[in-house]
Structures are given as structure tokens and as C-alpha cells.
């Protein structure tokens, strides 16, 4: 006689639980983005940060190296990145990286005992291995992207509910043991401290007409030594970092506001639109106007950012 096999067809909710979200913590889904490998290579999303939202990034194919805050991290398929507000990150794919990823942005997030627009403690790191959670995370990202991209009825409400489920799953990943991820290195030696001061100064003043000499004067250091230390830390010279910071913030303004290209050029520190256009095209591969058109209006199956954030008037 064959041995009896249970059906295992029904699961019960056996434990009482406290909902993660309530009236005091009612996050809002702002946009969902899916970037295919050919797009990330041709038109990279350069160094930027967000002051009023949290970004979650899931790498679904390829490998590369990202600069996050002041440290380079190798990223690959199966990695989850969590960017609290204010974290500067440089999503710079190499020609052979073939990197594909999803991104969602969440605003109005107020987690218990954390600052606004922070999903995890600021010292918890940025890079996490999704492990066995990867397939479920990918399905949630894809469902959100697909429903919004296809304009499904009630897509916004449905995707906002999926976002709640996604955040719960992300917290499961973040709070699980993740061997192989290097811990944050404390900034205790003089070069690291100086490098971090250079980064902080540029982040605070990138819209101003600063030079290597003016940075050195402000920080009371030799321009040559300062440049050497900063490049060892970040992989960029201070002026390269300044340029990428300006271009990255310009990309954000192009895809989240209706400011004109001329206005955006001035807002990120360029005196003339022509020079801004030249630098933007050199680093991104297309003009600012084309980037705005392609990023928002392009084929939804290749590269679509679906903005839920109200546009500012010109």
C-alpha cells in the first residue's frame, strides 16, 4: 500500500502581528523604473542623491562596481541596494557589465526610531544579498512596473499595496545574516578623514563655482595631496567627482521636474547651457533634452520611469 502523503494545501496565519504601516507611517510610491542592460551601458544614471525619498534597487542581471557614499562596492545579479535619503550613489556601468536593474522610489516614509525617509539605520550599510528572497522580490518589482507601464485600471492603488509587501520583504533581507558583504570601514585615519571632508564639501557646494584650489584653501590642505587622497578613496579626482555630481543631479531634475534645460544648467552650477549640454552629452551619451524624452517616454519595455511625484512648474 502506498504511504499516505498529506495534501499540504492550506496554511493558516498562526501569529498575531503588528502592521508595519499605519496612519503615522503611510509611505507613497513615487516611481518604478526598469533598466535593461543595453540602456544602463549607453545612458548611465550618474552620481546623485535624493533628499526626500528612499530608493530600492534590485540587480537582476550583470555585474559592475558602484560608488556609494565614499566607498566602492561590487554589485551583481541578486543584490539589493537600499539608499536612504541623502545617500550619494553613482550607478556607473562599464561597457561589458551588462547590468539590468529595477528601481522604486518611496516618499513620506517614517519608520519607528529612524529619521524621516530612512528605511533602515544609516549605519546598516547599503548592499545586501537577496538570496532565496530574490525571485519574490523580482516578481514584486516586475508586477509594479508592468501594471504602471501598461496603465492597468487601479494600477496606482494596486502598486502602492504591492509596495507595502515589498518593504516587508526588503526588511526580511536586511535583517537576515548576509555573509560576504564587507562592513563599513570606520573613518579613523587621516587620509579617510580628509577624503570624506572633500566629499562633504563638494556635496554641499557643487552648484557653486569651486575649483581644486578653492577646495584645498577651504580645507587647509595641499591641492596635490588632497586630490591624491580623494582619488584613492573614490576612484575619481575631486573635479571629476564635482562634474559627475552636477550631471547626476541634472538627470534627476530632468526626469522629476518640468524645469527647462537652461534652468537646470544654472541650478547645478553651469553658467551657460551650451557648456552644460556638452558635458552632459559627453558623460551620458545623449543630450539633456533627449535624455528627458527617452527616460520618460521611451519604449516602456526598455526604460520607463513612471513619475508619481507632482511636477514643478517652469
XYZ file of N, CA and C in Angstrom, residues 41-243:
609
model
N 24.196 50.672 -20.049
C 25.530 50.860 -20.622
C 25.599 52.127 -21.456
N 24.540 52.401 -22.234
C 24.580 53.526 -23.168
C 24.317 54.862 -22.481
N 23.409 54.880 -21.512
C 22.998 56.129 -20.884
C 22.976 55.954 -19.367
N 24.145 55.965 -18.717
C 24.211 55.673 -17.284
C 23.529 56.735 -16.435
N 23.052 56.301 -15.282
C 22.489 57.211 -14.276
C 23.633 57.586 -13.353
N 24.092 58.829 -13.472
C 25.345 59.263 -12.839
C 25.078 59.750 -11.414
N 26.125 60.033 -10.699
C 26.127 60.331 -9.270
C 25.044 61.327 -8.843
N 24.230 60.884 -7.871
C 23.129 61.724 -7.416
C 22.676 61.255 -6.037
N 21.811 62.029 -5.429
C 21.181 61.649 -4.170
C 19.755 62.193 -4.184
N 18.974 61.786 -3.208
C 17.590 62.251 -3.087
C 17.366 62.713 -1.653
N 16.858 63.927 -1.500
C 16.681 64.486 -0.163
C 15.381 64.055 0.506
N 14.405 63.585 -0.273
C 13.079 63.372 0.296
C 12.459 62.037 -0.093
N 13.285 61.030 -0.349
C 12.742 59.714 -0.681
C 13.785 58.638 -0.439
N 13.293 57.409 -0.392
C 14.146 56.223 -0.281
C 14.107 55.499 -1.618
N 15.261 55.065 -2.096
C 15.330 54.274 -3.321
C 15.738 52.842 -2.995
N 15.071 51.894 -3.643
C 15.424 50.484 -3.558
C 15.795 50.013 -4.959
N 16.921 49.322 -5.080
C 17.418 48.867 -6.373
C 17.660 47.365 -6.294
N 17.119 46.623 -7.252
C 17.352 45.181 -7.342
C 18.083 44.893 -8.647
N 19.289 44.337 -8.544
C 20.072 43.969 -9.723
C 19.591 42.599 -10.193
N 19.098 42.511 -11.444
C 18.594 41.215 -11.907
C 19.501 40.550 -12.937
N 20.480 41.281 -13.457
C 21.453 40.645 -14.345
C 22.718 41.480 -14.395
N 23.850 40.837 -14.668
C 25.106 41.546 -14.852
C 25.860 41.806 -13.563
N 26.956 42.525 -13.689
C 27.810 42.883 -12.556
C 28.530 44.182 -12.876
N 28.831 44.952 -11.853
C 29.525 46.219 -12.043
C 30.109 46.654 -10.707
N 30.487 47.920 -10.615
C 31.007 48.491 -9.379
C 30.364 49.850 -9.184
N 29.750 50.047 -8.023
C 29.085 51.308 -7.716
C 29.866 52.050 -6.633
N 29.912 53.375 -6.770
C 30.406 54.213 -5.691
C 29.196 54.651 -4.878
N 29.168 54.257 -3.603
C 28.061 54.617 -2.715
C 28.652 55.324 -1.509
N 28.208 56.545 -1.279
C 28.766 57.405 -0.246
C 30.249 57.624 -0.568
N 31.162 56.984 0.137
C 32.576 57.208 -0.146
C 33.331 55.900 -0.346
N 32.625 54.864 -0.787
C 33.252 53.556 -0.920
C 32.724 52.854 -2.161
N 33.603 52.118 -2.836
C 33.189 51.343 -3.999
C 32.715 49.957 -3.566
N 31.597 49.522 -4.169
C 31.021 48.221 -3.869
C 30.852 47.432 -5.169
N 31.315 46.197 -5.237
C 30.982 45.345 -6.380
C 29.526 44.905 -6.269
N 28.771 45.062 -7.342
C 27.367 44.641 -7.345
C 27.157 43.620 -8.460
N 26.191 42.735 -8.257
C 25.923 41.684 -9.237
C 24.475 41.249 -9.124
N 24.044 40.421 -10.068
C 22.682 39.902 -10.060
C 22.383 39.255 -8.716
N 21.208 39.581 -8.177
C 20.823 39.053 -6.879
C 21.077 40.005 -5.729
N 21.664 41.182 -6.023
C 21.943 42.155 -4.975
C 20.786 43.132 -4.822
N 20.561 43.542 -3.591
C 19.567 44.551 -3.253
C 20.294 45.737 -2.647
N 20.005 46.936 -3.154
C 20.619 48.160 -2.641
C 19.543 49.020 -2.001
N 19.836 49.529 -0.822
C 18.906 50.387 -0.092
C 19.570 51.742 0.096
N 18.973 52.777 -0.492
C 19.503 54.131 -0.374
C 18.535 54.971 0.448
N 18.869 55.226 1.700
C 18.116 56.210 2.460
C 18.283 57.580 1.814
N 17.422 58.515 2.172
C 17.552 59.869 1.625
C 18.924 60.431 1.961
N 19.477 61.180 1.007
C 20.750 61.842 1.223
C 21.969 61.024 0.891
N 21.809 59.752 0.526
C 22.966 58.909 0.198
C 23.358 59.139 -1.259
N 24.587 59.601 -1.487
C 25.074 59.835 -2.842
C 25.508 58.508 -3.438
N 25.037 58.205 -4.649
C 25.393 56.944 -5.294
C 25.602 57.161 -6.785
N 26.537 56.379 -7.325
C 26.961 56.517 -8.718
C 26.745 55.174 -9.403
N 25.703 55.072 -10.218
C 25.365 53.814 -10.889
C 26.056 53.787 -12.248
N 27.341 53.519 -12.214
C 28.159 53.651 -13.413
C 28.486 52.276 -13.983
N 27.754 51.849 -15.020
C 28.019 50.569 -15.660
C 29.207 50.682 -16.607
N 29.958 49.605 -16.733
C 31.040 49.542 -17.717
C 30.507 48.889 -18.982
N 31.195 49.070 -20.132
C 30.681 48.530 -21.389
C 30.425 47.038 -21.372
N 31.162 46.289 -20.546
C 30.985 44.843 -20.523
C 30.200 44.347 -19.310
N 29.568 45.264 -18.576
C 28.900 44.850 -17.340
C 27.526 44.243 -17.588
N 26.834 44.679 -18.669
C 25.505 44.145 -18.990
C 24.592 44.179 -17.767
N 24.518 45.329 -17.115
C 23.778 45.446 -15.866
C 22.316 45.788 -16.134
N 21.414 44.997 -15.545
C 19.986 45.279 -15.603
C 19.444 45.372 -14.188
N 18.557 46.346 -13.933
C 18.056 46.507 -12.566
C 16.695 47.195 -12.541
N 15.994 46.982 -11.428
C 14.761 47.695 -11.125
C 15.063 48.737 -10.046
N 14.308 49.831 -10.072
C 14.384 50.840 -9.023
C 12.980 51.275 -8.651
N 12.722 51.424 -7.363
C 11.494 52.111 -6.949
C 11.875 53.209 -5.973
N 11.061 54.246 -5.941
C 11.267 55.363 -5.020
C 10.046 55.489 -4.125
N 10.297 55.723 -2.852
C 9.244 55.780 -1.846
C 9.402 57.052 -1.043
N 8.352 57.826 -0.961
C 8.349 59.051 -0.176
C 7.469 58.933 1.051
N 7.551 59.936 1.912
C 6.722 60.014 3.116
C 6.889 58.791 4.013
N 8.123 58.318 4.143
C 8.392 57.126 4.948
C 8.846 57.553 6.344
N 8.197 57.006 7.367
C 8.512 57.342 8.754
C 8.562 56.054 9.562
N 9.724 55.412 9.541
C 9.899 54.171 10.281
C 10.156 54.472 11.758
N 9.684 53.594 12.658
C 9.889 53.831 14.092
C 11.373 53.985 14.437
N 11.678 55.004 15.208
C 13.021 55.257 15.738
C 14.042 55.616 14.663
N 13.604 55.917 13.458
C 14.520 56.339 12.408
C 14.134 57.735 11.924
N 15.091 58.411 11.307
C 14.799 59.735 10.759
C 13.833 59.599 9.582
N 13.156 60.682 9.195
C 12.265 60.611 8.037
C 13.009 60.185 6.781
N 12.311 59.437 5.935
C 12.851 58.961 4.657
C 14.109 58.127 4.852
N 14.063 57.264 5.850
C 15.095 56.247 6.069
C 14.378 54.935 6.349
N 14.680 53.916 5.567
C 14.060 52.605 5.774
C 14.824 51.786 6.797
N 16.138 51.969 6.848
C 16.995 51.219 7.749
C 17.934 52.197 8.453
N 18.574 51.797 9.551
C 19.530 52.710 10.195
C 20.623 53.121 9.220
N 21.096 54.334 9.361
C 22.095 54.853 8.424
C 23.414 54.098 8.484
N 23.682 53.401 9.586
C 24.928 52.640 9.693
C 24.749 51.164 9.345
N 23.599 50.810 8.767
C 23.331 49.401 8.442
C 23.953 48.972 7.123
N 24.515 49.913 6.373
C 25.083 49.592 5.070
C 24.093 49.854 3.954
N 24.484 49.485 2.739
C 23.675 49.769 1.552
C 23.418 48.522 0.706
N 24.318 47.561 0.742
C 24.292 46.418 -0.171
C 23.956 45.146 0.586
N 22.952 44.403 0.065
C 22.500 43.183 0.716
C 22.278 42.101 -0.334
N 22.622 40.872 -0.005
C 22.362 39.735 -0.881
C 20.911 39.297 -0.700
N 20.153 39.278 -1.771
C 18.744 38.907 -1.672
C 18.567 37.423 -1.369
N 19.517 36.591 -1.798
C 19.449 35.162 -1.501
C 18.167 34.525 -2.016
N 17.531 33.699 -1.163
C 16.332 32.982 -1.599
C 15.120 33.900 -1.736
N 15.267 35.162 -1.306
C 14.169 36.121 -1.475
C 14.174 36.758 -2.869
N 15.214 36.511 -3.665
C 15.383 37.244 -4.921
C 14.187 37.080 -5.856
N 13.736 35.845 -6.085
C 12.651 35.610 -7.047
C 11.384 36.361 -6.644
N 11.053 36.346 -5.366
C 9.848 37.056 -4.916
C 10.017 38.562 -5.055
N 11.199 39.064 -4.720
C 11.449 40.494 -4.909
C 11.318 40.884 -6.375
N 11.911 40.090 -7.249
C 11.859 40.388 -8.679
C 10.412 40.379 -9.185
N 9.619 39.438 -8.715
C 8.220 39.384 -9.130
C 7.457 40.624 -8.677
N 7.726 41.081 -7.459
C 7.050 42.272 -6.960
C 7.452 43.507 -7.758
N 8.759 43.679 -7.998
C 9.217 44.803 -8.824
C 8.578 44.748 -10.208
N 8.572 43.564 -10.824
C 8.055 43.431 -12.185
C 6.558 43.697 -12.239
N 5.805 43.200 -11.268
C 4.357 43.454 -11.253
C 4.065 44.939 -11.122
N 4.807 45.625 -10.275
C 4.592 47.058 -10.107
C 4.917 47.802 -11.398
N 6.069 47.470 -11.977
C 6.463 48.126 -13.224
C 5.445 47.864 -14.333
N 5.055 46.606 -14.496
C 4.183 46.227 -15.600
C 2.808 46.879 -15.472
N 2.234 46.894 -14.278
C 0.902 47.470 -14.095
C 0.900 48.965 -14.374
N 1.941 49.663 -13.902
C 2.008 51.097 -14.162
C 2.329 51.382 -15.623
N 3.243 50.620 -16.195
C 3.631 50.855 -17.589
C 2.471 50.582 -18.536
N 1.658 49.576 -18.236
C 0.541 49.221 -19.107
C -0.722 50.023 -18.813
N -0.675 50.864 -17.781
C -1.844 51.681 -17.455
C -3.038 50.871 -17.018
N -2.792 49.809 -16.273
C -3.893 48.957 -15.813
C -4.844 49.745 -14.905
N -6.156 49.406 -14.930
C -7.097 50.061 -14.014
C -6.653 49.891 -12.562
N -6.744 50.951 -11.795
C -6.374 50.950 -10.379
C -4.896 50.603 -10.153
N -4.066 50.844 -11.171
C -2.658 50.457 -11.071
C -1.964 51.152 -9.905
N -2.242 52.433 -9.710
C -1.577 53.163 -8.632
C -1.908 52.566 -7.270
N -3.189 52.278 -7.039
C -3.590 51.718 -5.749
C -3.026 50.313 -5.564
N -3.100 49.517 -6.618
C -2.586 48.149 -6.562
C -1.084 48.148 -6.286
N -0.344 49.008 -6.990
C 1.109 49.032 -6.832
C 1.524 49.606 -5.488
N 0.721 50.532 -4.950
C 1.032 51.032 -3.620
C 0.891 49.923 -2.578
N -0.096 49.042 -2.770
C -0.247 47.894 -1.871
C 0.916 46.917 -2.047
N 1.330 46.695 -3.290
C 2.485 45.831 -3.525
C 3.741 46.409 -2.885
N 3.850 47.738 -2.885
C 4.997 48.373 -2.256
C 5.081 48.023 -0.777
N 3.936 47.969 -0.092
C 3.936 47.581 1.316
C 4.501 46.178 1.477
N 4.067 45.261 0.610
C 4.582 43.896 0.667
C 6.078 43.871 0.358
N 6.492 44.676 -0.606
C 7.907 44.726 -0.974
C 8.763 45.221 0.187
N 8.306 46.242 0.887
C 9.075 46.766 2.012
C 9.222 45.726 3.114
N 8.158 44.961 3.373
C 8.265 43.880 4.352
C 9.314 42.863 3.922
N 9.308 42.521 2.648
C 10.273 41.543 2.137
C 11.701 42.112 2.184
N 11.855 43.382 1.864
C 13.172 44.023 1.936
C 13.712 43.982 3.360
N 12.862 44.253 4.335
C 13.301 44.210 5.730
C 13.699 42.796 6.139
N 13.055 41.786 5.559
C 13.470 40.404 5.815
C 14.884 40.171 5.301
N 15.187 40.727 4.134
C 16.531 40.578 3.570
C 17.552 41.333 4.413
N 17.237 42.575 4.761
C 18.172 43.419 5.503
C 18.492 42.826 6.875
N 17.501 42.238 7.513
C 17.684 41.733 8.871
C 18.187 40.302 8.918
N 18.383 39.675 7.757
C 18.909 38.321 7.715
C 20.429 38.350 7.684
N 21.089 37.268 8.133
C 22.549 37.215 8.020
C 22.961 37.295 6.551
N 23.920 38.136 6.241
C 24.357 38.307 4.853
C 25.869 38.198 4.763
N 26.406 37.006 4.860
C 27.857 36.858 4.796
C 28.405 37.276 3.445
N 29.619 37.803 3.449
C 30.266 38.181 2.199
C 30.190 39.657 1.904
N 29.373 40.399 2.659
C 29.288 41.840 2.462
C 30.248 42.520 3.424
N 31.161 43.296 2.899
C 32.161 43.951 3.740
C 31.493 44.996 4.616
N 31.828 45.042 5.902
C 31.270 46.080 6.772
C 31.825 47.448 6.417
N 31.112 48.462 6.858
C 31.596 49.819 6.651
C 32.930 50.016 7.371
N 33.868 50.666 6.712
C 35.179 50.909 7.307
C 35.141 52.230 8.070
N 35.412 52.206 9.373
C 35.394 53.468 10.127
C 36.438 54.450 9.590
N 36.047 55.699 9.549
C 36.946 56.730 9.034
C 37.840 57.214 10.182
N 38.934 56.474 10.436
C 39.756 56.777 11.597
C 41.121 57.335 11.223
N 41.627 57.018 10.017
C 42.950 57.532 9.684
C 42.831 58.856 8.941
N 43.930 59.574 8.882
C 43.930 60.927 8.335
C 43.476 60.992 6.877
N 43.972 60.100 5.973
C 43.510 60.180 4.584
C 42.006 59.977 4.442
N 41.439 58.990 5.167
C 39.996 58.771 5.069
C 39.210 59.970 5.563
N 39.696 60.564 6.644
C 39.011 61.737 7.186
C 39.064 62.887 6.192
N 40.233 63.124 5.601
C 40.368 64.200 4.618
C 39.532 63.910 3.383
N 39.575 62.675 2.879
C 38.775 62.311 1.716
C 37.296 62.541 1.957
N 36.823 62.190 3.150
C 35.413 62.387 3.489
C 35.075 63.865 3.591
N 36.019 64.670 4.062
C 35.785 66.110 4.146
C 35.689 66.726 2.750
N 36.523 66.241 1.824
C 36.456 66.717 0.435
C 35.092 66.382 -0.158
N 34.669 65.150 0.032
C 33.368 64.722 -0.498
C 32.239 65.570 0.078
N 32.261 65.763 1.384
C 31.215 66.549 2.037
C 31.200 67.975 1.501
N 32.375 68.552 1.301
C 32.436 69.927 0.814
C 31.852 70.024 -0.598
N 32.230 69.090 -1.474
C 31.707 69.126 -2.840
C 30.208 68.885 -2.849
N 29.734 67.934 -2.045
C 28.295 67.653 -1.983
C 27.503 68.870 -1.550
N 28.094 69.681 -0.691
C 27.385 70.859 -0.181
C 27.512 72.075 -1.092
N 28.539 72.081 -1.974
C 28.832 73.294 -2.748
C 28.912 73.043 -4.257
N 28.423 71.901 -4.741
C 28.627 71.569 -6.159
C 27.933 72.541 -7.105
N 26.944 73.285 -6.628
C 26.285 74.264 -7.500
C 27.070 75.566 -7.603
N 28.144 75.692 -6.838
C 28.930 76.921 -6.819
C 30.157 76.778 -7.721
N 30.790 77.894 -8.100
C 31.970 77.848 -8.986
C 33.238 77.487 -8.211
N 33.352 76.225 -7.781
C 34.506 75.811 -6.987
C 35.580 75.181 -7.883
N 36.811 75.237 -7.418
C 37.963 74.659 -8.121
C 38.741 73.802 -7.125
N 39.717 73.051 -7.641
C 40.566 72.256 -6.763
C 41.280 73.163 -5.759
N 41.750 74.315 -6.232
C 42.456 75.241 -5.340
C 41.518 75.786 -4.265
N 40.291 76.109 -4.638
C 39.369 76.660 -3.635
C 38.989 75.597 -2.594
N 38.881 74.340 -3.015
C 38.622 73.260 -2.058
C 39.806 73.123 -1.108
N 41.005 73.125 -1.675
C 42.216 72.997 -0.862
C 42.335 74.153 0.130
N 42.040 75.362 -0.319
C 42.099 76.519 0.580
C 41.103 76.367 1.722
N 39.912 75.910 1.392
C 38.866 75.761 2.408
C 39.238 74.704 3.443
N 39.889 73.631 3.002
C 40.201 72.512 3.903
C 41.633 72.569 4.421
N 42.372 73.629 4.044
C 43.742 73.839 4.534
C 44.628 72.623 4.228
N 44.645 72.247 2.954
C 45.444 71.097 2.526
C 46.085 71.403 1.188
N 47.137 70.688 0.863
C 47.786 70.820 -0.437
C 46.857 70.294 -1.525
N 46.675 71.032 -2.636
C 45.810 70.537 -3.713
C 46.248 69.177 -4.236
N 47.554 68.974 -4.366
C 48.065 67.712 -4.892
C 47.763 66.559 -3.940
N 48.038 66.764 -2.653
C 47.788 65.713 -1.658
C 46.293 65.446 -1.537
N 45.510 66.496 -1.499
C 44.059 66.373 -1.393
C 43.503 65.565 -2.566
N 43.962 65.871 -3.767
C 43.492 65.168 -4.959
C 43.885 63.697 -4.917
N 45.112 63.425 -4.487
C 45.609 62.045 -4.397
C 44.782 61.230 -3.404
N 44.535 61.796 -2.231
C 43.778 61.101 -1.189
C 42.350 60.820 -1.650
N 41.742 61.814 -2.257
C 40.343 61.653 -2.670
C 40.212 60.617 -3.782
N 41.151 60.608 -4.725
C 41.082 59.623 -5.805
C 41.304 58.219 -5.280
N 42.181 58.049 -4.293
C 42.373 56.734 -3.680
C 41.083 56.241 -3.031
N 40.330 57.165 -2.439
C 39.108 56.797 -1.734
C 37.957 56.511 -2.687
N 37.781 57.362 -3.696
C 36.564 57.308 -4.513
C 36.767 56.769 -5.923
N 38.003 56.827 -6.408
C 38.258 56.454 -7.799
C 38.163 57.628 -8.746
N 37.773 58.790 -8.246
C 37.656 59.992 -9.059
C 38.530 61.096 -8.479
N 39.018 61.984 -9.343
C 39.632 63.202 -8.839
C 38.514 64.095 -8.299
N 38.844 65.078 -7.439
C 37.794 65.976 -6.941
C 37.010 66.664 -8.066
N 37.678 67.057 -9.135
C 36.981 67.747 -10.218
C 36.109 66.772 -11.014
N 36.570 65.537 -11.198
C 35.718 64.529 -11.838
C 34.474 64.266 -10.999
N 34.668 64.186 -9.685
C 33.531 63.962 -8.785
C 32.551 65.129 -8.867
N 33.089 66.353 -8.874
C 32.252 67.549 -8.993
C 31.426 67.495 -10.274
N 32.071 67.151 -11.383
C 31.361 67.099 -12.662
C 30.252 66.042 -12.629
